[in-house]
Coordinates of C-alpha atoms in Angstrom, one line a residue:
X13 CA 40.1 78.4 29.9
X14 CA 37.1 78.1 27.4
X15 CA 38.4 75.1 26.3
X16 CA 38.6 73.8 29.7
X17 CA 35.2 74.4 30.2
X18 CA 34.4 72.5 27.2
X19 CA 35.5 69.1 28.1
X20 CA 34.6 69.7 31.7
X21 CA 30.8 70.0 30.7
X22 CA 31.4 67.0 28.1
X23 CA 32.3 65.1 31.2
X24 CA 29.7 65.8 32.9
X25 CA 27.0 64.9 30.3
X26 CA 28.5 61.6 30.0
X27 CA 28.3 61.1 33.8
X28 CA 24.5 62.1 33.9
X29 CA 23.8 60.2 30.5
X30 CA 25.7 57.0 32.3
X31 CA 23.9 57.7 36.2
X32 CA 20.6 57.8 34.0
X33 CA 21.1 54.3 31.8
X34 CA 22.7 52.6 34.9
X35 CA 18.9 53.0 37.5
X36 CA 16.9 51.5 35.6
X37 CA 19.0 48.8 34.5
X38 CA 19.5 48.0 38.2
X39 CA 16.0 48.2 39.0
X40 CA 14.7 45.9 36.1
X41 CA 17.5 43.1 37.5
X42 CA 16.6 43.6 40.9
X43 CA 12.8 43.1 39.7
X44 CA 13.8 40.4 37.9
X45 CA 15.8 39.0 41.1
X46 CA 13.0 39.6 43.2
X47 CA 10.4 37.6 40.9
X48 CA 12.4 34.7 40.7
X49 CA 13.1 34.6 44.4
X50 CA 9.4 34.6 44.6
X51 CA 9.2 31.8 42.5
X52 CA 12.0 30.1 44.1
X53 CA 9.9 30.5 47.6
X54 CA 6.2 30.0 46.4
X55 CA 4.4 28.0 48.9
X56 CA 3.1 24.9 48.2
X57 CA -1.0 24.8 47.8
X58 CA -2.8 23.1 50.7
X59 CA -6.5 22.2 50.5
X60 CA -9.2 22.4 53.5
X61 CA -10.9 19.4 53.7
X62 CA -14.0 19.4 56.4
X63 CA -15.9 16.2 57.4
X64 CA -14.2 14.5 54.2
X65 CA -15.3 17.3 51.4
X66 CA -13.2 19.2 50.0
X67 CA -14.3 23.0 50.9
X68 CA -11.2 25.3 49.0
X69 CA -7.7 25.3 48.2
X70 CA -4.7 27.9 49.9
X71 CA -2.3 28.6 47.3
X72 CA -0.8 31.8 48.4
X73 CA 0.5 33.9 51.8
X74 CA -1.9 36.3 53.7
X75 CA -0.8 38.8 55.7
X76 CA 2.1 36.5 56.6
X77 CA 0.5 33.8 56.9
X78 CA 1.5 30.2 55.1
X79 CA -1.1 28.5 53.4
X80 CA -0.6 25.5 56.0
X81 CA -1.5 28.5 58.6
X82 CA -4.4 29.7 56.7
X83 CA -5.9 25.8 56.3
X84 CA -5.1 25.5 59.9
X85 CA -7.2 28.4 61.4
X86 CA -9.7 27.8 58.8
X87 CA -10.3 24.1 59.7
X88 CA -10.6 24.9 63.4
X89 CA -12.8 27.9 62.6
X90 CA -15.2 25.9 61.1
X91 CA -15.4 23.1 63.1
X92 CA -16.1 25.3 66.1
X93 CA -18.9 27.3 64.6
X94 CA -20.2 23.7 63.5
X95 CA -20.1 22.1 67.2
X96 CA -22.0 25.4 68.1
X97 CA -25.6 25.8 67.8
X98 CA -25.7 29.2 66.3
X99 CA -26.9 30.1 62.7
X100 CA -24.6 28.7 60.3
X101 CA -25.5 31.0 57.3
X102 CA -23.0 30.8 54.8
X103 CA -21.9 34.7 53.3
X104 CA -19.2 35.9 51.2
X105 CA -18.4 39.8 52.0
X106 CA -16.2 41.5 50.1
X107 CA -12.7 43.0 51.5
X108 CA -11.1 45.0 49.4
X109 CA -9.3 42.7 46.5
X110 CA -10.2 39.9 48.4
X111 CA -13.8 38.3 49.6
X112 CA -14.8 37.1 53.1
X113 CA -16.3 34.0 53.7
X114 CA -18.6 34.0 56.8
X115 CA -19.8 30.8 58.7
X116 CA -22.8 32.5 60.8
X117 CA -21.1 35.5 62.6
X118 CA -17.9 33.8 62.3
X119 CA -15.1 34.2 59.7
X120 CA -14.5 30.7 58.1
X121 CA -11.5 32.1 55.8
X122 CA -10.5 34.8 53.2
X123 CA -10.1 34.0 49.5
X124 CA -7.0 36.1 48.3
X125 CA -5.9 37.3 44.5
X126 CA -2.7 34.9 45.1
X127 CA -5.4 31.7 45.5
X128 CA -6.7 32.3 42.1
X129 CA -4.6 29.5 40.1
X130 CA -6.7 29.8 36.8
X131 CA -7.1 32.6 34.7
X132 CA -10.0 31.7 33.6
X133 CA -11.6 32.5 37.0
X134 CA -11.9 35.5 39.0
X135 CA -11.6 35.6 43.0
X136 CA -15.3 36.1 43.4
X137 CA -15.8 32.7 41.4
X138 CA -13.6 30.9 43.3
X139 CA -15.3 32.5 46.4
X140 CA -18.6 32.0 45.6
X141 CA -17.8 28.2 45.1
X142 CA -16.1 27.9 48.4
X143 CA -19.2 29.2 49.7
X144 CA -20.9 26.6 47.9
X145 CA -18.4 23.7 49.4
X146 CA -18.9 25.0 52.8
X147 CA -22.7 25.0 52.4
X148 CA -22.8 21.7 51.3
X149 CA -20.4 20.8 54.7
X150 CA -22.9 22.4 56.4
X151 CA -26.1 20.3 55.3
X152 CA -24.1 17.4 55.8
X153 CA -23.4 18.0 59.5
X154 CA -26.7 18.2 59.9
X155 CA -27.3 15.3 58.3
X156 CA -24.6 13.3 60.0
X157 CA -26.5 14.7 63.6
X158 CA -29.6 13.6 63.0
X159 CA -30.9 10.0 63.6
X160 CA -33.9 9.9 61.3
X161 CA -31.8 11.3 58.5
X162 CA -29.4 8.0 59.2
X163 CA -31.8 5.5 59.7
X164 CA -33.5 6.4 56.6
X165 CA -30.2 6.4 54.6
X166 CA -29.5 2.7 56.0
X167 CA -32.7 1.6 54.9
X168 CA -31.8 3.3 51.6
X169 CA -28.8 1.3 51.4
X170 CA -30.2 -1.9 52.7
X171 CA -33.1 -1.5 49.4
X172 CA -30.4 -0.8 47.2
X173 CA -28.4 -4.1 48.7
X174 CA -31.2 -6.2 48.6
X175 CA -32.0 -5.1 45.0
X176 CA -28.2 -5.6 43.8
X177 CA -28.4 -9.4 45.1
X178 CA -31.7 -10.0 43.2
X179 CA -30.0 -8.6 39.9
X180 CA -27.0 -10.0 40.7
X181 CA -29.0 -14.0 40.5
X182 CA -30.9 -12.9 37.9
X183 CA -27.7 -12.0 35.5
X184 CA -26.5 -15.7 37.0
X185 CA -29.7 -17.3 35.7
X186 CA -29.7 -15.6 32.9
X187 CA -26.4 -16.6 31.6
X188 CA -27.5 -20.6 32.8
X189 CA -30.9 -20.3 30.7
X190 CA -28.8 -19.1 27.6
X191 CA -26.1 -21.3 27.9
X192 CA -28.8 -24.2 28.4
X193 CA -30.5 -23.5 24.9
X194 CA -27.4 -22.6 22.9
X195 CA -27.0 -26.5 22.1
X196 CA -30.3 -26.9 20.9
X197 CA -29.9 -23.4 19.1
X198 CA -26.5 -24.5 17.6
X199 CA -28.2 -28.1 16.4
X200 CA -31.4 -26.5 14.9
X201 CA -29.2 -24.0 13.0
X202 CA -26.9 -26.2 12.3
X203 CA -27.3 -26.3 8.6
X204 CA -26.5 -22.1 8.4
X205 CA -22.8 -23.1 9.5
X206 CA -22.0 -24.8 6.2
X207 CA -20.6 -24.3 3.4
X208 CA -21.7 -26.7 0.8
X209 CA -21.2 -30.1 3.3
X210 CA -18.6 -29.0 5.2
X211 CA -18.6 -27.5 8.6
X212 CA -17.0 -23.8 8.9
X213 CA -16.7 -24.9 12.6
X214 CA -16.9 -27.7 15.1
X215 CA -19.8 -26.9 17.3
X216 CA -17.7 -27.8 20.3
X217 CA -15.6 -25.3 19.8
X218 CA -18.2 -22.9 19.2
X219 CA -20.0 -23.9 22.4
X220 CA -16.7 -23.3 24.0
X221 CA -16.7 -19.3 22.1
X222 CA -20.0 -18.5 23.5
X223 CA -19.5 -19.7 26.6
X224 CA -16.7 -17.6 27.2
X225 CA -18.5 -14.7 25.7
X226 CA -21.5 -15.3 28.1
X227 CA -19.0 -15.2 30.5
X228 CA -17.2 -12.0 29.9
X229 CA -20.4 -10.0 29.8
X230 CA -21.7 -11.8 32.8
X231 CA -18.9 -10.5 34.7
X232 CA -18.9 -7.2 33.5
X233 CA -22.5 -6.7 34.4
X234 CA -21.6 -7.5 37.7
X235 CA -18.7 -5.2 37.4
X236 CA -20.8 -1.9 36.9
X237 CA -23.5 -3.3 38.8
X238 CA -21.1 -3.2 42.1
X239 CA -19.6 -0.1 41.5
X240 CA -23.0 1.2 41.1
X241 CA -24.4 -0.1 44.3
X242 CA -21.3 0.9 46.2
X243 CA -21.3 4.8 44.8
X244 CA -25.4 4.7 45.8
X245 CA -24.8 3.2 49.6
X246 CA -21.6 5.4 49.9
X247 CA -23.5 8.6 48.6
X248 CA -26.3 7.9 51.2
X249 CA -24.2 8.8 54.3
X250 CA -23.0 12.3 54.9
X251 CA -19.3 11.8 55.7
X252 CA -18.8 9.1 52.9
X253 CA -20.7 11.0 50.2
X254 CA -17.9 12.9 48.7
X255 CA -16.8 9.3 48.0
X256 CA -19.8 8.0 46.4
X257 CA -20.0 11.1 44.1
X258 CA -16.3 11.2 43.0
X259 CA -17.0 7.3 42.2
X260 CA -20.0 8.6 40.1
X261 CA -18.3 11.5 38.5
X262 CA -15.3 9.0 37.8
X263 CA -17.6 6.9 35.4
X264 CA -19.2 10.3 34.0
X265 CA -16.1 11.4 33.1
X266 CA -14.9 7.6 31.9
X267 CA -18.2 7.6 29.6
X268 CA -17.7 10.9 28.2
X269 CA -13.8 10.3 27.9
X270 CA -14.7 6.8 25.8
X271 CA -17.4 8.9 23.9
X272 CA -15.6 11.8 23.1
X273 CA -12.9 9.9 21.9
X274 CA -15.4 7.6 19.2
X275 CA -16.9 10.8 18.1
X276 CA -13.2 12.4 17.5
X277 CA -11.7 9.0 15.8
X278 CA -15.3 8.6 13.8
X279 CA -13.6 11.1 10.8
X280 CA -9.8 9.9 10.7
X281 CA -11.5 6.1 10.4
X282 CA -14.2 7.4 7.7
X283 CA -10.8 9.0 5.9
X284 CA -8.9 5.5 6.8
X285 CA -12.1 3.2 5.1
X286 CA -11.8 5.1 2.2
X287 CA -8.5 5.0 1.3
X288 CA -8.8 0.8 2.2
X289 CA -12.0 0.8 -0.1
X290 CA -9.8 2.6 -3.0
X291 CA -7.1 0.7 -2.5
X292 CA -8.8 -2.3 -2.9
X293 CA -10.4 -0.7 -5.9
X294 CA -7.1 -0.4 -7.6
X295 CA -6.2 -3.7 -6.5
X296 CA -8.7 -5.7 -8.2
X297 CA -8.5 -3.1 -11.5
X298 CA -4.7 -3.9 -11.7
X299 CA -5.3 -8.0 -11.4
X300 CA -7.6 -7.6 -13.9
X301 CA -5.1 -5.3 -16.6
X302 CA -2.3 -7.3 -15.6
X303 CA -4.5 -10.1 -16.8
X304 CA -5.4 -8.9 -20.2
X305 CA -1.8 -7.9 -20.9
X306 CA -0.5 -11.5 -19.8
X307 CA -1.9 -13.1 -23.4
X308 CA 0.4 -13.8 -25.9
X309 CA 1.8 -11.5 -28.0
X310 CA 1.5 -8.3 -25.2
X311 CA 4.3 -8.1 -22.9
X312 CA 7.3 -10.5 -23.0
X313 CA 8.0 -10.7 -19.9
X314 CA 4.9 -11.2 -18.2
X315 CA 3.5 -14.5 -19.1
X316 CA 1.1 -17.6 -17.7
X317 CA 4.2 -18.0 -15.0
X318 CA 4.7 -14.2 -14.1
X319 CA 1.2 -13.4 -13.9
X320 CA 0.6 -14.4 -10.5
X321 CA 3.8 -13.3 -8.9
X322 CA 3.5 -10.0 -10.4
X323 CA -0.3 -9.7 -9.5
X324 CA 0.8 -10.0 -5.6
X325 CA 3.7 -7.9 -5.6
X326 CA 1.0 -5.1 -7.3
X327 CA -0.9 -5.1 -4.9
X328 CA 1.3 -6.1 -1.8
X329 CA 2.8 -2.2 -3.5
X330 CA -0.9 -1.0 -3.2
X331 CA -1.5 -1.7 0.1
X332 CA 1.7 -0.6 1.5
X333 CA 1.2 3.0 -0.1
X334 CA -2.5 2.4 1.3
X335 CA -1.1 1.9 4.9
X336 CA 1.2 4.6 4.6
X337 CA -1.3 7.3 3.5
X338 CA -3.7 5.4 6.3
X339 CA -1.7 5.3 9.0
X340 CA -2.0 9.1 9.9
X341 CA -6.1 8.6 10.5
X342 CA -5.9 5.6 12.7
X343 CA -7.0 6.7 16.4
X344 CA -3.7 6.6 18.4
X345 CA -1.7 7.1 15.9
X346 CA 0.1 9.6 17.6
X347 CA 0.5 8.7 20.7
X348 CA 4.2 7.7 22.2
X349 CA 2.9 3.8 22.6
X350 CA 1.6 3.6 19.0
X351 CA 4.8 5.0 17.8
X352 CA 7.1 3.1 19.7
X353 CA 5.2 -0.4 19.4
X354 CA 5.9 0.6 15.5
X355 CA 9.7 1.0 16.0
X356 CA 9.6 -2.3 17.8
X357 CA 8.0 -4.1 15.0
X358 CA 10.1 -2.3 12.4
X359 CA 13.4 -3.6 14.2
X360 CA 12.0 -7.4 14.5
X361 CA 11.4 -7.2 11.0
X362 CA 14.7 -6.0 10.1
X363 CA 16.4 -8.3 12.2
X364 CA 14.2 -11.7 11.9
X365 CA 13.4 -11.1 8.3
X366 CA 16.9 -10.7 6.7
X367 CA 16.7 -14.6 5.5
X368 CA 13.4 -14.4 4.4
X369 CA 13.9 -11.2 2.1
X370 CA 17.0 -12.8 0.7
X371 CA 14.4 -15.8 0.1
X372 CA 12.0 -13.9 -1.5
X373 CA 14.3 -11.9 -3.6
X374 CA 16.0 -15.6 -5.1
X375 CA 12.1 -16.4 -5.6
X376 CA 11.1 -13.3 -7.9
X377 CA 14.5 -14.1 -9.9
X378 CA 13.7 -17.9 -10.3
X379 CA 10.4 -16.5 -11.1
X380 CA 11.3 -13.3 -13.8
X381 CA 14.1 -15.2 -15.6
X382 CA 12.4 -18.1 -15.9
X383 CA 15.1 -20.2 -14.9
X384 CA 12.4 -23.1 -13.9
X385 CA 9.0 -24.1 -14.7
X386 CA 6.8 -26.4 -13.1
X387 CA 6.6 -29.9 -15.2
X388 CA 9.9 -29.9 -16.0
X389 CA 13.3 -32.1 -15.6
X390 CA 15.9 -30.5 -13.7
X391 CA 19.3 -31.2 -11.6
X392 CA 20.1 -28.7 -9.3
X393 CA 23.3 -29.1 -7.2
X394 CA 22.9 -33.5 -6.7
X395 CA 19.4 -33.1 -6.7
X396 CA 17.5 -34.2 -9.7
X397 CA 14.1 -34.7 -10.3
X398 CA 10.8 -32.8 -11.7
X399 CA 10.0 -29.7 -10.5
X400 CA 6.2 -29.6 -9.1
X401 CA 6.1 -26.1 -7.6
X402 CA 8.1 -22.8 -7.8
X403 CA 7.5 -20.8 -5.1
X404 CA 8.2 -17.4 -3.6
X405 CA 10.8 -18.9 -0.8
X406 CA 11.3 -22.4 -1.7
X407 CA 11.0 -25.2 -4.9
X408 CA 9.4 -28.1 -4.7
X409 CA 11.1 -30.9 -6.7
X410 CA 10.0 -34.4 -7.0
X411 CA 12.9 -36.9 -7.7
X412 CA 12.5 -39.9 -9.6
X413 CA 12.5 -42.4 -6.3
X414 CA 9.0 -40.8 -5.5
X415 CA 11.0 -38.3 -3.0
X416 CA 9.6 -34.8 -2.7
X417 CA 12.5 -32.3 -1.9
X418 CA 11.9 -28.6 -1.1
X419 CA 15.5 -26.4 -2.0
X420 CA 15.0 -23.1 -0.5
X421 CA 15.4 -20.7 -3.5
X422 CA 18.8 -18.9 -2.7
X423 CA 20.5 -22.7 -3.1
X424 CA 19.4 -22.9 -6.4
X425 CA 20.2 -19.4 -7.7
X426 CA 23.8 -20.1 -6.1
X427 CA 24.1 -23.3 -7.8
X428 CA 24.4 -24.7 -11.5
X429 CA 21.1 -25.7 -12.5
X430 CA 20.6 -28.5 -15.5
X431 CA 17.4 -28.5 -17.1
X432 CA 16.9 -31.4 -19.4
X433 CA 13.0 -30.2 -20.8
X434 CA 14.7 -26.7 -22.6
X435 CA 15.9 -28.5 -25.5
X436 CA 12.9 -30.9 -26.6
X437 CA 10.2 -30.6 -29.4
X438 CA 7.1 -30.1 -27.4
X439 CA 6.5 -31.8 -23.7
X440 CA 9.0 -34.2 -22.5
X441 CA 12.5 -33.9 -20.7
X442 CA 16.2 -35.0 -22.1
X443 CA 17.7 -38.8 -21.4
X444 CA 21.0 -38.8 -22.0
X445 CA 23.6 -41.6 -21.2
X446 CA 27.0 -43.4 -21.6
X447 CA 28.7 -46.1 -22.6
X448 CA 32.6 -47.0 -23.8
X449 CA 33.6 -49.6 -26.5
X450 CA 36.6 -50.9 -27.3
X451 CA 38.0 -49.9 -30.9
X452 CA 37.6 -53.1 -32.2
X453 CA 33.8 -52.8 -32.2
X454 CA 32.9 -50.9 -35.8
X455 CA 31.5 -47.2 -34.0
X456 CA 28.4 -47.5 -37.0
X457 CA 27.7 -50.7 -35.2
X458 CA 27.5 -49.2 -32.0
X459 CA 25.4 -46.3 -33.0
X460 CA 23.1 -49.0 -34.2
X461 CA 22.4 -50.7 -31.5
X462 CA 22.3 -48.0 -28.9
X463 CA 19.4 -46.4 -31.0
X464 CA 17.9 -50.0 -31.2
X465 CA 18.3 -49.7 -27.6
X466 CA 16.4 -47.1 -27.2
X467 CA 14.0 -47.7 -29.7
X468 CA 12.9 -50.8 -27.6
X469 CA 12.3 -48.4 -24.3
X470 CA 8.7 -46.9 -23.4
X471 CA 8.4 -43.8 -23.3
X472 CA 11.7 -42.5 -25.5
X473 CA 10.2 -40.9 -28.4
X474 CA 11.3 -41.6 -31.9
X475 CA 10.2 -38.4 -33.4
X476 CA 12.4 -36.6 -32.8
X477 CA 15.2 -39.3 -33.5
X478 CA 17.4 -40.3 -30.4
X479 CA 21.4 -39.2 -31.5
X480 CA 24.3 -40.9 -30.7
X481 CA 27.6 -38.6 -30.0
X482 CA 31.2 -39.5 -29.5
X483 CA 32.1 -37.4 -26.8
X484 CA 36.0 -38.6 -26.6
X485 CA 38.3 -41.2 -28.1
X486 CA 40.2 -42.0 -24.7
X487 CA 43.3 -44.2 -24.8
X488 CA 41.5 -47.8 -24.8
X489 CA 37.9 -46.8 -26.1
X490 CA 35.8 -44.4 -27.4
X491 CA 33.2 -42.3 -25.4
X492 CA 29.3 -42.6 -27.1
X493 CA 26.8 -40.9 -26.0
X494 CA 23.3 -41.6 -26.4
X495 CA 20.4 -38.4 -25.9
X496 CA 16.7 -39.1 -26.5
X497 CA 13.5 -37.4 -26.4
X498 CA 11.4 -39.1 -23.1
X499 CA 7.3 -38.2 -22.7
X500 CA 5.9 -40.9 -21.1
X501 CA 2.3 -41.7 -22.0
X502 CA 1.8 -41.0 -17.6
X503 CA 4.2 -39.3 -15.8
X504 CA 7.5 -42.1 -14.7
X505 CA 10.5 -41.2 -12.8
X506 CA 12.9 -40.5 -14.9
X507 CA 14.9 -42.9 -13.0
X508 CA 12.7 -45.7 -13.9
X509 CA 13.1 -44.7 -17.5
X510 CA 17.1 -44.7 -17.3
X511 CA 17.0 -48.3 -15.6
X512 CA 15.0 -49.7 -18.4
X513 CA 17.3 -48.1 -21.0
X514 CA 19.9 -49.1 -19.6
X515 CA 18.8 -52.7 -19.3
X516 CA 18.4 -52.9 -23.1
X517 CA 21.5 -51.6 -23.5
X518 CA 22.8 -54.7 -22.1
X519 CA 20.5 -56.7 -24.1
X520 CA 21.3 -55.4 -27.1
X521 CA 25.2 -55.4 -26.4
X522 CA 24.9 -59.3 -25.4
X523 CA 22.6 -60.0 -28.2
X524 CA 25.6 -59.0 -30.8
X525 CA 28.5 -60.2 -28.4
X526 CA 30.0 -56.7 -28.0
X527 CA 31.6 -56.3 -24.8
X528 CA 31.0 -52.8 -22.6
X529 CA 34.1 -51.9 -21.5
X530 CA 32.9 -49.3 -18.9
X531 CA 33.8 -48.3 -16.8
X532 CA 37.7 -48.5 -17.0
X533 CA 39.9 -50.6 -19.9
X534 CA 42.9 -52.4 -18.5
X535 CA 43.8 -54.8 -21.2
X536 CA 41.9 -57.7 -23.9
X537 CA 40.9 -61.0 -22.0
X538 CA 41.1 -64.3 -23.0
X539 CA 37.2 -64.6 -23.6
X540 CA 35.2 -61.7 -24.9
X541 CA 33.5 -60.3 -21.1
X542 CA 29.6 -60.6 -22.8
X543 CA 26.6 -62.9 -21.8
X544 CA 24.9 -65.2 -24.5
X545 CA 21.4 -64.8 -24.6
X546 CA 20.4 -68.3 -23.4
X547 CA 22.3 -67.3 -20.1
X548 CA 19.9 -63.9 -19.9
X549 CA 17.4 -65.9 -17.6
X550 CA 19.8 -67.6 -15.0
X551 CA 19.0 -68.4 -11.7
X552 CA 17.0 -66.6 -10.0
X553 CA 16.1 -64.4 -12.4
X554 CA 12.9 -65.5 -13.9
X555 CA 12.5 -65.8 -17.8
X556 CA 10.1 -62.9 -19.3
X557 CA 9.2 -61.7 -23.1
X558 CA 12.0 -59.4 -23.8
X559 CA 11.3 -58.5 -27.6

């Protein structure tokens, strides 16, 4: 039996323990129910409005009543006591939590703990300013009643017209008088818009900048002058002067919002100057090292053609870093439309610029290996001439007809380039060419004449020697080669130089009656294929000194 009693007493513990933890559970999700079916059902805030000025703002029930209800019997409240002739003394009387708002010996509405939608304010705040509203809707139907109060505000308005017309011509003839004198302005100071004797700008098109100028201030002078005539004329009349004040508290506001805004931006652009101004201090310091250490003997790889390829990408580095740490202090930085407008650049460049980059990148190598250097004699691909500029995207190259070709830089770095200036003594370029003898002409007699050759062409150097090669003994002749040493005294297309060599070549050759047997050997002739030199000058060709 004791033990019986024992876990019969357990039992019931557990049942109280679980009774007890199970209420107040309940109640806190009931509360919680409850709260949100509140919020669920809150009433949407309406706002009572009397002769056009806004006089308070229902946002919660009142003894059952919606706020719809409450701006409803408010309204009509109100414009009864206002119709009447009694004393319209505005009151507020406390209830309670709540405050009474009295219209005379009327009640005009009640302002309610659930109207209070700031914490900042207490109900008798928002009381004592709906007092305040519904004084101010009281002056103005007094106003709006009395004739002498109207008349004078239409004569108000009819000043304030007359005066806006007046300033309105005057800004007109203003901008006419200025635009009138700029001309003789621009011609008297003619002289300060030079630089040296040349014109920084055509003073047509500088009429045409000031008179666009002239005419974007003239219009905005108009611009606030009509909006303030309008808030003035609107703010004169009773029922239209909650108009004409919002229209002047709109431009308060847009002033202050403009000047608050320069006054927060004025330290993120101080911070922003400053890193530009130390950025550009670094820049100039690096030219000026990179400078020093460009003179022979310093740095091997930075020379008199590196120097100013390496100078930009320094500071094209600089500047970056610069705009990176900068970019944080511009004003708007933050915002959604400076962020996205940055995406949208970042992806044109990424898409646009993939070319360009590859361009670049074959620049900096042409550049850093010093593969080509202006002045000199190249062939790249079947283009041959001298190369007048290497440049970060494209070479310039200027062929021996006079033609100027520009190879964008990837073509040349995925090409074989021939440069015929690496192996001189000095300035000058390599002229190489060739010619096949049969093996009945001795090959020291050949050698002779090809260097006589080329001893009697301007321009081929003899110091250092010209060379003659045998490149191949073929089946039906050997293979010489001639390579000189060309500088000319001025610059000549090197294809100008090869058609003279070649043309003593032939002289020579006739001159000893040794036939050329380029370009293909098919068997001896009956008469040796060489011309005498009294048949040199034939018709037409006209007879000349040919030493």
């Amino acid at each position: 039996m004791g033990k019986m009693r024992h876990k019969l007493l357990r039992s019931l513990i557990a049942l109280a323990l679980c009774v007890l933890w199970y209420i107040p559970v309940q109640a806190a999700t009931e509360a919680s129910a409850d709260a949100d079916a509140n919020a669920l059902q809150a009433p949407d805030p309406v706002e009572l409005k009397i002769g056009n000025r806004s006089v308070f703002v229902f946002r919660g029930a009142l003894l059952g009543e919606t706020p719809a209800n409450r701006a409803k019997r408010a309204t009509a409240s109100i414009v009864d006591a206002l119709q009447s002739d009694d004393d319209l003394t505005v009151r507020v009387d406390p209830i309670q939590s709540s405050f009474l708002v009295l219209l005379g010996y009327n009640r005009a509405f009640i302002v309610s703990p659930s109207d209070v939608g700031s914490p900042e304010k207490s109900v008798r705040d928002l009381a004592e300013q709906a007092a305040s509203n519904l004084r101010l809707v009281v002056t103005e139907n007094g106003e709006a009643r009395s004739l002498k109060f109207l008349l004078g505000a239409a004569g108000y308005s009819l000043a304030a017209t007359a005066i806006f017309v007046l300033l309105l011509k005057g800004a007109a003839y203003l901008k006419r008088k200025l635009l009138s004198l700029l001309p003789r302005a621009m011609r008297k100071h003619s002289g300060l818009l030079k630089f040296g004797e040349t014109p920084l700008f055509d003073l047509q098109y500088l009429y045409y900048v000031f008179d666009r100028f002239f005419w974007l201030i003239y219009w905005i002078l108009v611009a606030l002058l009509s909006y303030q005539w309008l808030s003035f004329v609107l703010s004169q009349f009773p029922y239209t002067r909650a108009w004409g004040e919002s229209l002047n508290l709109y431009l308060i506001q847009l002033f202050h919002y403009l000047l608050r805004g320069t006054l927060n931006a004025m330290p993120g652009l101080a911070v922003a100057v400053c890193i530009v101004l130390i950025a550009r201090a670094i820049s100039a310091f690096s030219r000026h090292l990179l400078t020093r250490m460009a003179r022979p003997g310093t740095l091997r790889w930075l020379t008199a053609e590196t120097l100013q390829p390496t100078v930009r990408l320094t500071s094209l580095a600089i500047w970056l870093f610069a705009l990176v740490m900068a970019y944080p202090y511009l004003p708007g930085s933050g915002t959604d439309a400076f962020k996205g407008l940055s995406v949208l650049i970042g992806i044109m460049i990424s898409l646009g610029a993939s070319s360009v980059v590859g361009q670049g990148a074959a620049g900096l190598i042409l550049t850093y290996s010093r593969t080509l250097r202006a002045g000199e004699y190249v062939r790249v691909g079947d283009h041959e001439g001298t190369v007048t500029e290497v440049g970060m995207f494209t070479t310039t190259i200027r062929t021996g007809l006079g033609e100027v070709l520009t190879l964008p830089n990837s073509m040349i770095t995925g090409n074989v380039t021939k440069n015929y200036s690496r192996a001189v003594q000095g300035q000058g370029y390599i002229v190489d060419t060739v010619v096949t003898i049969g093996y009945d002409t001795p090959w020291r007699q050949v050698e002779a004449m090809l260097i006589e050759a080329a001893s009697r062409t301007e321009g081929i150097l003899q110091t250092p020697a010209p060379h003659v090669f045998q490149t191949a003994l073929s089946d039906f002749y050997p293979e010489y080669r001639l390579v000189a040493q060309a500088v000319p005294k001025e610059p000549r297309p090197r294809a100008v130089l090869l058609s003279e060599l070649h043309a003593h070549i032939q002289d020579v050759f006739n001159e000893y009656g040794v036939q050329i047997m380029s370009p293909h050997y098919l068997g001896d002739p009956e008469q040796a294929k060489w011309v005498p030199r009294d048949q040199w000058h034939a018709a037409p060709a006209k007879p000349q000194n040919d030493g």
